[in-house]
Tab-separated table of C-alpha atoms (C1' of nucleotides) in Angstrom:
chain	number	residue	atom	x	y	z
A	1	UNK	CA	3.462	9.370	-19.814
A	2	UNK	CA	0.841	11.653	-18.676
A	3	UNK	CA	-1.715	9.173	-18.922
A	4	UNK	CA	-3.713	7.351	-16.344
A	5	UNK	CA	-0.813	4.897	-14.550
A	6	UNK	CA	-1.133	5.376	-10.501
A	7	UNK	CA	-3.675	8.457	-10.936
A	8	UNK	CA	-6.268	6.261	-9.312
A	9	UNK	CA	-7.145	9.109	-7.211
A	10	UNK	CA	-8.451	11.348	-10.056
A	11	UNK	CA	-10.798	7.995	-11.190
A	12	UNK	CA	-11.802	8.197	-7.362
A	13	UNK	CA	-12.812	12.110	-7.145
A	14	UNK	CA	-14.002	12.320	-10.429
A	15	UNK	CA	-16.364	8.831	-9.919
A	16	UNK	CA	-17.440	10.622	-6.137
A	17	UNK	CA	-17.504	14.160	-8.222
A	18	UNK	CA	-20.148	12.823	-10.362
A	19	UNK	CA	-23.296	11.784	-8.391
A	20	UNK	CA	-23.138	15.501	-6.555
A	21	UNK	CA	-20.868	18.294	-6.015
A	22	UNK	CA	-18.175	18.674	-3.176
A	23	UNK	CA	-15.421	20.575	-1.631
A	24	UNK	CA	-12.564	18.771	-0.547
A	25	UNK	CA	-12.922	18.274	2.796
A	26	UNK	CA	-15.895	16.349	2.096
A	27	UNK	CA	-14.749	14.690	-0.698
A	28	UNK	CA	-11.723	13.333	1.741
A	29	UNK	CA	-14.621	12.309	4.195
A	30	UNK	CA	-16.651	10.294	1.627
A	31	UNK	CA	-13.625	8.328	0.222
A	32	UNK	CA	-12.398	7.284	3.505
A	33	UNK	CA	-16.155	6.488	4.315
A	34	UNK	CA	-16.428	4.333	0.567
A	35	UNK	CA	-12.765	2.962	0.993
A	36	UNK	CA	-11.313	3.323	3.807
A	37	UNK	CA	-11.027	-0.502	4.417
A	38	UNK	CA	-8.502	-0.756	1.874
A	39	UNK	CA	-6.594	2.566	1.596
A	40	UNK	CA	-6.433	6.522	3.496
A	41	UNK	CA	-7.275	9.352	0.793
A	42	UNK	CA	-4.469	12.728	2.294
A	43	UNK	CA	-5.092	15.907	1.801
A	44	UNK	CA	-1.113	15.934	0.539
A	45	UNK	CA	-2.518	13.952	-2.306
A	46	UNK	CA	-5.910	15.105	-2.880
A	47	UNK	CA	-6.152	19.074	-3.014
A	48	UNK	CA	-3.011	18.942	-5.666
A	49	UNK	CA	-5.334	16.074	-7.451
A	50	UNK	CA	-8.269	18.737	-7.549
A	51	UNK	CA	-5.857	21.609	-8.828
A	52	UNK	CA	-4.843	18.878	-11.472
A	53	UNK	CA	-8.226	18.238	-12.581
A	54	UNK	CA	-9.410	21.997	-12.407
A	55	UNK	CA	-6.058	22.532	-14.706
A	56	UNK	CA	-7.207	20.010	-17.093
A	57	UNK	CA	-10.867	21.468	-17.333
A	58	UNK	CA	-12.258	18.581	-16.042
A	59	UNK	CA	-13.707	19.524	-12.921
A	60	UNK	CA	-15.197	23.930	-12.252
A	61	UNK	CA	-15.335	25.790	-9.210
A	62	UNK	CA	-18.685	25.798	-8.347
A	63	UNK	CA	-20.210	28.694	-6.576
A	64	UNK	CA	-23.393	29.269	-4.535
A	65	UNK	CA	-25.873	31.887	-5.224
A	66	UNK	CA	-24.502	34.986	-4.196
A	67	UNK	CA	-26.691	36.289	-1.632
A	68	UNK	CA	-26.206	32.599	0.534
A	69	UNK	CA	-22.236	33.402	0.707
A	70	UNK	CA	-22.602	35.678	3.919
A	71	UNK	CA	-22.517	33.453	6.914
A	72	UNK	CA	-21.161	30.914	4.700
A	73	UNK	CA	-17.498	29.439	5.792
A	74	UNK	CA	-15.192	30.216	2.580
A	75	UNK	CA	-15.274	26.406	1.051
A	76	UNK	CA	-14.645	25.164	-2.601
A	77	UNK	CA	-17.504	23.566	-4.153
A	78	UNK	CA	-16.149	21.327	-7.362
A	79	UNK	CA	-18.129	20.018	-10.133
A	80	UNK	CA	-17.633	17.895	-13.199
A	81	UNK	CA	-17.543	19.472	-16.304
A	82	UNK	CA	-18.739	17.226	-19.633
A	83	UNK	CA	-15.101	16.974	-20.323
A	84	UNK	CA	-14.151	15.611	-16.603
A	85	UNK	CA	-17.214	12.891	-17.134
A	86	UNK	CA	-15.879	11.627	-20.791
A	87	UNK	CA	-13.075	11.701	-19.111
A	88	UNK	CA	-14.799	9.746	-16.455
A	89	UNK	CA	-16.526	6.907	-19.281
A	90	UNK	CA	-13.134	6.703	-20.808
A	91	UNK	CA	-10.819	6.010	-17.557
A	92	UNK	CA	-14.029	3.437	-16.361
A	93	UNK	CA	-14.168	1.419	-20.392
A	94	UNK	CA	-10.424	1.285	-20.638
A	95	UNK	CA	-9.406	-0.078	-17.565
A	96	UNK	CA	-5.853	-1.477	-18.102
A	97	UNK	CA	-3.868	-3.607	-16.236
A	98	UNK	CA	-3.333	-1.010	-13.516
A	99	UNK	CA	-6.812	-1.593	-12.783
A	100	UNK	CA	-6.172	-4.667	-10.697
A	101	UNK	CA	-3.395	-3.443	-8.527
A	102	UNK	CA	-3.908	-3.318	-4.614
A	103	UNK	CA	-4.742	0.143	-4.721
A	104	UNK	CA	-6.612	0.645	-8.042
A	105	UNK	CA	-9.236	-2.186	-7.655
A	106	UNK	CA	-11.333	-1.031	-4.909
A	107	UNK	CA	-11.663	2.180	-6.623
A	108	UNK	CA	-12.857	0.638	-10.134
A	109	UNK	CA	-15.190	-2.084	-8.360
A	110	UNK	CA	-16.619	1.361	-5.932
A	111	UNK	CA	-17.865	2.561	-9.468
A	112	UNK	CA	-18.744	-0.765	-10.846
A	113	UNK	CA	-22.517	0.645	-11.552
A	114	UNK	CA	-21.051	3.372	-13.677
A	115	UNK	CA	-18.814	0.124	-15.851
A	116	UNK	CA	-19.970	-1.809	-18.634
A	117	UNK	CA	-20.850	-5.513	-17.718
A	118	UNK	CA	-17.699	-6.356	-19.797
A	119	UNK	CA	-15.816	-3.917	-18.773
A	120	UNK	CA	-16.233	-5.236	-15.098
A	121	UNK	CA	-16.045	-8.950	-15.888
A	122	UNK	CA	-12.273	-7.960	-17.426
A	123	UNK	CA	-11.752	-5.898	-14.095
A	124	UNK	CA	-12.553	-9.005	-11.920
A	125	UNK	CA	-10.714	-11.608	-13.685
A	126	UNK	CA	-7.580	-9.347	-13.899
A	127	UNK	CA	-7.269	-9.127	-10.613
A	128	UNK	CA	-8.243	-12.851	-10.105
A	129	UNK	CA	-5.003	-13.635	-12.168
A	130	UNK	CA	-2.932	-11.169	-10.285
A	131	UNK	CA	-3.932	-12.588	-7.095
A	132	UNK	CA	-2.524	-16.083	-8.429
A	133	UNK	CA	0.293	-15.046	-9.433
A	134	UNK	CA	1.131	-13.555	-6.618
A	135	UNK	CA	-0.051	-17.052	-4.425
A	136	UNK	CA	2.270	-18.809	-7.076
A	137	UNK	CA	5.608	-16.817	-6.859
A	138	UNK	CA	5.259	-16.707	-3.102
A	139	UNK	CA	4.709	-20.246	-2.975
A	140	UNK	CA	7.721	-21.281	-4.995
A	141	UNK	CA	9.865	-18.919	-3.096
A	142	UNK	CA	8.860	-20.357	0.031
A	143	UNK	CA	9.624	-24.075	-1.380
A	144	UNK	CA	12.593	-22.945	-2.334
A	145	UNK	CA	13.728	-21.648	1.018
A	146	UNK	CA	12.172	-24.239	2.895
A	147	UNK	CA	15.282	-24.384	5.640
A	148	UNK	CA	13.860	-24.204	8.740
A	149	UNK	CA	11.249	-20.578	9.579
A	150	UNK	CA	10.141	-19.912	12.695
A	151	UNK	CA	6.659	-20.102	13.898
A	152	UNK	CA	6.190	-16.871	13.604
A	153	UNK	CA	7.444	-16.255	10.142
A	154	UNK	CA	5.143	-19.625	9.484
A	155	UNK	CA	1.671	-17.625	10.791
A	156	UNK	CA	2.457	-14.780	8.830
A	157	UNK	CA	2.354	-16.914	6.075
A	158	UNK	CA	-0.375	-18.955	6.588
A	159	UNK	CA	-2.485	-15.741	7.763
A	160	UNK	CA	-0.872	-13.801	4.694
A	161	UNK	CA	-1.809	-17.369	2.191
A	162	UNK	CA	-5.154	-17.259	3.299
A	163	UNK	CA	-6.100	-13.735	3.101
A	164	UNK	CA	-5.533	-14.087	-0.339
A	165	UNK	CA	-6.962	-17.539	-1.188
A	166	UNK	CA	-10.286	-15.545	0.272
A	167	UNK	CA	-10.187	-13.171	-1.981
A	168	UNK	CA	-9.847	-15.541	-4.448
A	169	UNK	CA	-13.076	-17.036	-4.018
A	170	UNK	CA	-14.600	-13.760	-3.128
A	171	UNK	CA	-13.719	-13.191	-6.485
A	172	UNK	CA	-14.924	-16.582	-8.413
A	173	UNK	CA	-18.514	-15.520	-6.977
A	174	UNK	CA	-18.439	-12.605	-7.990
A	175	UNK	CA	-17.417	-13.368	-11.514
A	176	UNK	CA	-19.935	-16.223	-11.064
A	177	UNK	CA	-22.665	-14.048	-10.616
A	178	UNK	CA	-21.868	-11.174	-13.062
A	179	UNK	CA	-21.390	-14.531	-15.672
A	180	UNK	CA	-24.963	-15.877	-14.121
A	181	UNK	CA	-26.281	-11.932	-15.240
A	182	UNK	CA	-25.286	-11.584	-18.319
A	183	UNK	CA	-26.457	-15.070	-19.746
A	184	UNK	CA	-29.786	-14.498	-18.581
A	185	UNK	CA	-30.011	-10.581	-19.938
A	186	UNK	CA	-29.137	-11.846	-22.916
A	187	UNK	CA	-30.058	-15.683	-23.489
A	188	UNK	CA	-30.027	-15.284	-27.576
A	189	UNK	CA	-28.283	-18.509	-27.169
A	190	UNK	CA	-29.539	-20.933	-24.700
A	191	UNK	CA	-30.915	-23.560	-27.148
A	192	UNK	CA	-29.185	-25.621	-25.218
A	193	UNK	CA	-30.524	-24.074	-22.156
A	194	UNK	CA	-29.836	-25.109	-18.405
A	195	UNK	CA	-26.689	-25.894	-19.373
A	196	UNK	CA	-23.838	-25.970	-16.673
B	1	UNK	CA	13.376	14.055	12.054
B	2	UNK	CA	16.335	11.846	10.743
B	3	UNK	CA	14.645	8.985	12.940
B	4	UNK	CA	12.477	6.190	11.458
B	5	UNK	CA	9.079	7.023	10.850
B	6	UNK	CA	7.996	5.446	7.579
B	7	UNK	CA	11.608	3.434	7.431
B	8	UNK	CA	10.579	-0.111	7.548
B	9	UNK	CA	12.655	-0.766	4.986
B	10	UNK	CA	15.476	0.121	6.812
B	11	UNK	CA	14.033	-2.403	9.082
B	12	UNK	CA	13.702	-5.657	6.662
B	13	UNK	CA	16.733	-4.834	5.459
B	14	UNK	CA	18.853	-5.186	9.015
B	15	UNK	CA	16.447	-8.021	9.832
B	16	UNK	CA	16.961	-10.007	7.074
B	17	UNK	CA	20.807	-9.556	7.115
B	18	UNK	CA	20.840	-9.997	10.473
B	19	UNK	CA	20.185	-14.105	9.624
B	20	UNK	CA	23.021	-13.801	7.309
B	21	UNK	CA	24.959	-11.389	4.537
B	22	UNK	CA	23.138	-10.685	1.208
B	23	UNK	CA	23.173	-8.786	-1.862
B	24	UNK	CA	20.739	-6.713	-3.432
B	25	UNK	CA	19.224	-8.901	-5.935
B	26	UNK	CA	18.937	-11.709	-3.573
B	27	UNK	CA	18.117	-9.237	-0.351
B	28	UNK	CA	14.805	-8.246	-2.882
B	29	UNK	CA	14.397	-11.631	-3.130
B	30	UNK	CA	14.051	-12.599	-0.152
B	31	UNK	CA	11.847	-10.100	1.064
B	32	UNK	CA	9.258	-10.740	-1.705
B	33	UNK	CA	9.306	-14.248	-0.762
B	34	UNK	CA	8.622	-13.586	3.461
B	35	UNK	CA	6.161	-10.318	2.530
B	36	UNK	CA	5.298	-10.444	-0.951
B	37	UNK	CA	1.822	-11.341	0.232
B	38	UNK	CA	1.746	-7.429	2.251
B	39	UNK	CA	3.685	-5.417	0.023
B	40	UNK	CA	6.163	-5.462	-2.788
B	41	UNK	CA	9.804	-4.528	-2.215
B	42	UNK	CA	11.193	-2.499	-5.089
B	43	UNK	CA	14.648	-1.810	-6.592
B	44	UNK	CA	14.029	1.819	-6.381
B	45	UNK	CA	13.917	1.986	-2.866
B	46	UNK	CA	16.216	-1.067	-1.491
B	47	UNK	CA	19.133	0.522	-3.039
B	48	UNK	CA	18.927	3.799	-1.733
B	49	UNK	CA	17.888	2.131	1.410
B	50	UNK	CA	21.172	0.113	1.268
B	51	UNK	CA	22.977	3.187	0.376
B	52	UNK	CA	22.046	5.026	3.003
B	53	UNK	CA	22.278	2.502	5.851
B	54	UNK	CA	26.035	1.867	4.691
B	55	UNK	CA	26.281	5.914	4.727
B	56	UNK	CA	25.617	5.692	8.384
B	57	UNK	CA	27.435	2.805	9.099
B	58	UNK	CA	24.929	0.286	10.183
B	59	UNK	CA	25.980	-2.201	7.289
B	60	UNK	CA	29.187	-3.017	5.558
B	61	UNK	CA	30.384	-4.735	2.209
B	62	UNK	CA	31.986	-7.516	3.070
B	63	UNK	CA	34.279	-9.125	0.278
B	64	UNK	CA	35.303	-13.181	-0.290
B	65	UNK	CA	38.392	-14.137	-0.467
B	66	UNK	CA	40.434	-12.444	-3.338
B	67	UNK	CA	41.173	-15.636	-5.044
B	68	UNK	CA	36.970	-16.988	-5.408
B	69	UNK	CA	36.398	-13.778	-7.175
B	70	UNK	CA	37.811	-15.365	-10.335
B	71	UNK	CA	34.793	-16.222	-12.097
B	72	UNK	CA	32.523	-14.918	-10.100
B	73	UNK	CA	30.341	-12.052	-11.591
B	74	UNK	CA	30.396	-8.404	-9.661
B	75	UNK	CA	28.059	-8.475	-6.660
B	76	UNK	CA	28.376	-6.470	-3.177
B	77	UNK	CA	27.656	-8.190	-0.481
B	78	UNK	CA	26.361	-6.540	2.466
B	79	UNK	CA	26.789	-7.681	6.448
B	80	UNK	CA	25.431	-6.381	9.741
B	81	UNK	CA	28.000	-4.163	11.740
B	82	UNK	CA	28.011	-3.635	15.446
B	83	UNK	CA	26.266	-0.459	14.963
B	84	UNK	CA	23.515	-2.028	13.088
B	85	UNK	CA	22.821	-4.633	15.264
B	86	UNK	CA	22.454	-2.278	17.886
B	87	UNK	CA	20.237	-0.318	15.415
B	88	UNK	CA	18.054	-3.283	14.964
B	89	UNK	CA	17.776	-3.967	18.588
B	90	UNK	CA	16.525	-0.464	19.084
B	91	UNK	CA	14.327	-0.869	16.480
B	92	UNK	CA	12.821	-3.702	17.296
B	93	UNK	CA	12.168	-2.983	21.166
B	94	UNK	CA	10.876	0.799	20.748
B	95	UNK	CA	8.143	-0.294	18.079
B	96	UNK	CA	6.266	3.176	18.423
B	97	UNK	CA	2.875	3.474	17.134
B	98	UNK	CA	3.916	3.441	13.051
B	99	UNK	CA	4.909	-0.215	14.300
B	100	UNK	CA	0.566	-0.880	13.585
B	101	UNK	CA	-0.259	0.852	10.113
B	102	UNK	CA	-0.582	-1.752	7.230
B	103	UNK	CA	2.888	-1.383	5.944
B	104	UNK	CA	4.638	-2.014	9.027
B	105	UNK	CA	2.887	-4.262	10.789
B	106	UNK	CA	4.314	-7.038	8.777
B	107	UNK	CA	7.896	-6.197	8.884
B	108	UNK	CA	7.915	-6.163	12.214
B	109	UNK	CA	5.804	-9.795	12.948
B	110	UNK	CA	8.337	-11.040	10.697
B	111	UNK	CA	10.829	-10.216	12.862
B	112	UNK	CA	9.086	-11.200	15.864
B	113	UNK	CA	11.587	-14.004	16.936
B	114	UNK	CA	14.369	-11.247	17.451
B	115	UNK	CA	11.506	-9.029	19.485
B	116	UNK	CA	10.824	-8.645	23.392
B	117	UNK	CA	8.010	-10.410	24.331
B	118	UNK	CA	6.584	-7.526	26.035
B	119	UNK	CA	7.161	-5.441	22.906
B	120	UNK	CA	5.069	-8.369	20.986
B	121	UNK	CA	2.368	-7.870	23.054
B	122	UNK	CA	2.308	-3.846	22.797
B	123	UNK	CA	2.714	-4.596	18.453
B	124	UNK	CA	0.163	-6.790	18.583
B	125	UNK	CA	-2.498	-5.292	20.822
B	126	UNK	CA	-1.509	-1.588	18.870
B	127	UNK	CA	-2.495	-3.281	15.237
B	128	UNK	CA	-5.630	-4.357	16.730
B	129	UNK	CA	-7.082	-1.635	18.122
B	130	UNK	CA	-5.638	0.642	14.880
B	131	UNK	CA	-7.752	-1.857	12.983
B	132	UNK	CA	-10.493	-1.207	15.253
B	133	UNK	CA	-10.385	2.065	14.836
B	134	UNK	CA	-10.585	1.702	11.558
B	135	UNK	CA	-13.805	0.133	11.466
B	136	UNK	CA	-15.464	2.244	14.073
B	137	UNK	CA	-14.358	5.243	11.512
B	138	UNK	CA	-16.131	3.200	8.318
B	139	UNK	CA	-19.053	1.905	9.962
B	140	UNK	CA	-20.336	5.353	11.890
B	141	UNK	CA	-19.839	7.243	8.479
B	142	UNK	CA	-21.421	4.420	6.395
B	143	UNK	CA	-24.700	4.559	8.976
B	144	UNK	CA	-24.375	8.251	8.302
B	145	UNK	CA	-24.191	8.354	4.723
B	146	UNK	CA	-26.842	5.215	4.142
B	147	UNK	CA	-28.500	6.872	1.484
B	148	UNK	CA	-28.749	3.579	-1.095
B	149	UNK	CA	-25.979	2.719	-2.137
B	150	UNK	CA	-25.373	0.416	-4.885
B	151	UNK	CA	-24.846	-3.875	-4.390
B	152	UNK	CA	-21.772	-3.200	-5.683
B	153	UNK	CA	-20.789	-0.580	-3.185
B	154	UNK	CA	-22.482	-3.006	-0.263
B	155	UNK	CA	-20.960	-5.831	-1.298
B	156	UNK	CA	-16.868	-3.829	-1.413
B	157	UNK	CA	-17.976	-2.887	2.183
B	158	UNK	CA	-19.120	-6.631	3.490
B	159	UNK	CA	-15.622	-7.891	1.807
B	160	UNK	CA	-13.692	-4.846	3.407
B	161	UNK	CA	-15.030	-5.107	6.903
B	162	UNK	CA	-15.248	-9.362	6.886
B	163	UNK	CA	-11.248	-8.495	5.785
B	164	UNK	CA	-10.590	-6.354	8.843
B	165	UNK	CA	-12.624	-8.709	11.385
B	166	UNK	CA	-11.015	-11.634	10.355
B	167	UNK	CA	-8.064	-9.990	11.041
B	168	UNK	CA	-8.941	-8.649	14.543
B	169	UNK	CA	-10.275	-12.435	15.343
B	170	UNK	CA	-6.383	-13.657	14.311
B	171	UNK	CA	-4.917	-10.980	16.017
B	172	UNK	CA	-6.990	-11.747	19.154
B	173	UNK	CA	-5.529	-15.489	18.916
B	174	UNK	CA	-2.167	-14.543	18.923
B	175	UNK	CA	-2.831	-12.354	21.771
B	176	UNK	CA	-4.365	-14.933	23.873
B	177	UNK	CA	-1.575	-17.284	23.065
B	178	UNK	CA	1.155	-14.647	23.892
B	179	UNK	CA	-0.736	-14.377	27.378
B	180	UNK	CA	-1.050	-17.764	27.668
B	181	UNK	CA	2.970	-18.280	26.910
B	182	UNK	CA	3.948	-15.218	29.141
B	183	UNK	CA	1.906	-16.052	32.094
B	184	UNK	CA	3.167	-19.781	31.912
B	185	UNK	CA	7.061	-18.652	31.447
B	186	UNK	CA	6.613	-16.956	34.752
B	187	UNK	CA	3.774	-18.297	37.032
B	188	UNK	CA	4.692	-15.607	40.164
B	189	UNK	CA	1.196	-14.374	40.668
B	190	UNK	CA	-1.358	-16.856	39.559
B	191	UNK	CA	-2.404	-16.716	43.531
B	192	UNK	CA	-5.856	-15.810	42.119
B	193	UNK	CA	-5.136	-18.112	38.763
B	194	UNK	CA	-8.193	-18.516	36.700
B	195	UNK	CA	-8.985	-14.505	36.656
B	196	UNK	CA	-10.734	-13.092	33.864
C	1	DC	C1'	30.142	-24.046	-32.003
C	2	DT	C1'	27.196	-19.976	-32.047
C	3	DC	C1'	24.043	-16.920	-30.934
C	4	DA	C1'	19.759	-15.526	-28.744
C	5	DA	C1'	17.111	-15.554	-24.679
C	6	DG	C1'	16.597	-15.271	-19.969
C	7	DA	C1'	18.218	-15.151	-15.237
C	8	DT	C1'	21.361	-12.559	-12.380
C	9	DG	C1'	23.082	-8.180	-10.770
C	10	DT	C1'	23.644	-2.942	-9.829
C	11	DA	C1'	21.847	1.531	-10.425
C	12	DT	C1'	18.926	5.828	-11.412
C	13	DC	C1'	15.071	8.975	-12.637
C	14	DG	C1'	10.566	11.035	-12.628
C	15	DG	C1'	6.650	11.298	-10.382
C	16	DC	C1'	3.158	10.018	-7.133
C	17	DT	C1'	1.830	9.847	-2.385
C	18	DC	C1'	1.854	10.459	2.559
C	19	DG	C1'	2.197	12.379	7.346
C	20	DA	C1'	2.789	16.415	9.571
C	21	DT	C1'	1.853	20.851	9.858
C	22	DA	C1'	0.105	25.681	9.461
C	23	DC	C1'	-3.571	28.678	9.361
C	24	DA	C1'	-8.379	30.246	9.743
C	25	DT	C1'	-13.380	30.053	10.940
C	26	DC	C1'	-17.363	28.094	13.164
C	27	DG	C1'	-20.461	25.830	16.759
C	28	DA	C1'	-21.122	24.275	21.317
C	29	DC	C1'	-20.560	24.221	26.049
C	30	DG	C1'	-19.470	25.789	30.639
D	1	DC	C1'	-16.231	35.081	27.173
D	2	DG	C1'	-13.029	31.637	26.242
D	3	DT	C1'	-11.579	27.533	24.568
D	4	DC	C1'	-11.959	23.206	22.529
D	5	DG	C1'	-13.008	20.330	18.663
D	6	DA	C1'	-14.836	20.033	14.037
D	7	DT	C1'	-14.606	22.144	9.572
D	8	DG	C1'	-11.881	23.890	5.779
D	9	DT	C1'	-7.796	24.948	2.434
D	10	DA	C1'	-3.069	24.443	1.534
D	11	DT	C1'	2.022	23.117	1.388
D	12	DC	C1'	6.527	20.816	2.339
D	13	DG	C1'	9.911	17.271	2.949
D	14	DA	C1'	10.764	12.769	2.385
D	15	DG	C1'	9.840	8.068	1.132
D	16	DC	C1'	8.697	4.905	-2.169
D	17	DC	C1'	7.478	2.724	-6.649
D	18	DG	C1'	7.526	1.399	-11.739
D	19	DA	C1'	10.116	1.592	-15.541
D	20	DT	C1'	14.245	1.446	-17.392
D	21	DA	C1'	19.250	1.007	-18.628
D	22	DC	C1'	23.189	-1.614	-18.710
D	23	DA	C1'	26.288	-5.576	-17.976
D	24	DT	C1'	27.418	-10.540	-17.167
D	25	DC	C1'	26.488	-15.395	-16.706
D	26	DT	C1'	23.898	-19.658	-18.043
D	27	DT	C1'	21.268	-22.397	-20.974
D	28	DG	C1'	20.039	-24.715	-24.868
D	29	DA	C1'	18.223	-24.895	-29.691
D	30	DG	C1'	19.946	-24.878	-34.294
DNA sequence: CTCAAGATGTATCGGCTCGATACATCGACG
DNA sequence: CGTCGATGTATCGAGCCGATACATCTTGAG
């Protein structure tokens, strides 16, 4: 069980850890900057993250020449090692189910250039499907307990229902398109040609 | 720092039995159905969370009538006490500023029928300008940090901020309508009427 | 009738995560 | 010169979740 469940945060500093180096203030800053729509990035989670990964050999201190340290502030620079970006391929090709959880998929679509066009099209239609289901058992349950709601309760659901349904459709394009891509990169098959 | 900070499950809990006397499984239930679409209520928290509220008194089992029990299969049903009514009361009219983060906000709308009308207004008009904070925060340190980013980056960002402004643009309904409500429940001072 | 499957129901454990906080240095500004 | 805010690393308590175990009731196919 010491695999890759809720670790989305090591995908996230190891996916930020590979274009350049950081320390983790930084790091903290540039999350929050990439995804702070969806989700905060703590320091309570993120420094014992970067012990975890610099335990694992995935990520090195990283340190400056010598001679530039004297004004210098003392700060942490981390790195990837090659380990820490296999590491980095395998978490972005495997992508399981976890991958289209609330908190997982911004993180996996923020490093969607890094992902195999497969990889991604899985990614997108997972979470399409979780969105549904979640539209579908909420839907039911409200049927069920029809008896009367207040207006309130009734906004929240409508606001809550649509919110959702948006993504949805966010989502169809986007599948759309990566669909749309792929057909044309490789159109070994379009005898048949404008098709659909 | 026994009080609530991140308790709102202490909250849905008292809210929802406040309607009427539940048990666990159907309590869960319940919840998922009025704020599935927010957040997910889990076993491994509602019954600690029911544990400890009838530790401190605020709920109580309540049992049927010795001779139903017959066929029926073991299940504790919980019911407000005095205290937690009280406790709900507070709750719902102090509404400090954790009332506005994401996993909060919800709980409490839900329970907006049982809430203050002033205390609606300070809920509402705090989970606005939270969210506005939020995308001051994401759009200065995007401008900063413009250095191309991906379309797949772009396009998370357009979805996350058209998210959070849609948001702000319901919010701001609500708002006007509360106004509109409060200011026609009690017409004292509309001397100057049409002001901005 | 029988037995398996699935809904109902209570409960716990390990582990992740967060908010608050502590400490220290640096730059800017009056 | 002092102090305020940004930068920077680090930890702690507490809350919360997913998975899981276990037991009973209902359903319905064979």
């Amino acid at each position: 069980m010491v695999s890759g469940q809720g670790r989305v945060l090591e995908l996230a500093v190891l996916g930020s850890l590979h274009e350049t180096p950081l320390h983790g203030y930084e790091l903290r800053k540039r999350l929050n900057a990439l995804l702070g729509m969806f989700r905060a990035f703590s320091y309570g989670s993120l420094y014992p993250c970067l012990r975890s990964l610099l335990a694992q050999g995935l990520i090195a201190e990283e340190q400056p020449a010598p001679s530039t340290i004297v004004g210098g502030r003392s700060k942490i620079v981390y790195k990837l090692t090659a380990e820490g970006k296999e590491r980095l391929q395998d978490m972005l090709t495997q992508a399981g189910p976890s991958a289209w959880e609330d908190e997982s998929f911004g993180v996996h679509f923020a490093f969607f250039r890094h992902t195999e066009a497969e990889v991604r099209l899985r990614i997108l239609e997972g979470r399409r499907s979780r969105l549904e289901e979640r539209l579908d058992s909420v839907r039911t349950a409200l049927a069920r307990t029809r008896e009367r709601l207040d207006s309130y309760t009734l906004e929240l659901q409508r606001h809550g229902l649509e919110s959702v349904e948006r993504e949805v459709r966010w989502l169809n394009e986007l599948i759309a398109t990566e669909r749309r891509a792929s057909s044309e990169e490789r159109p070994e098959r379009d005898t048949t040609s404008t098709d659909e």
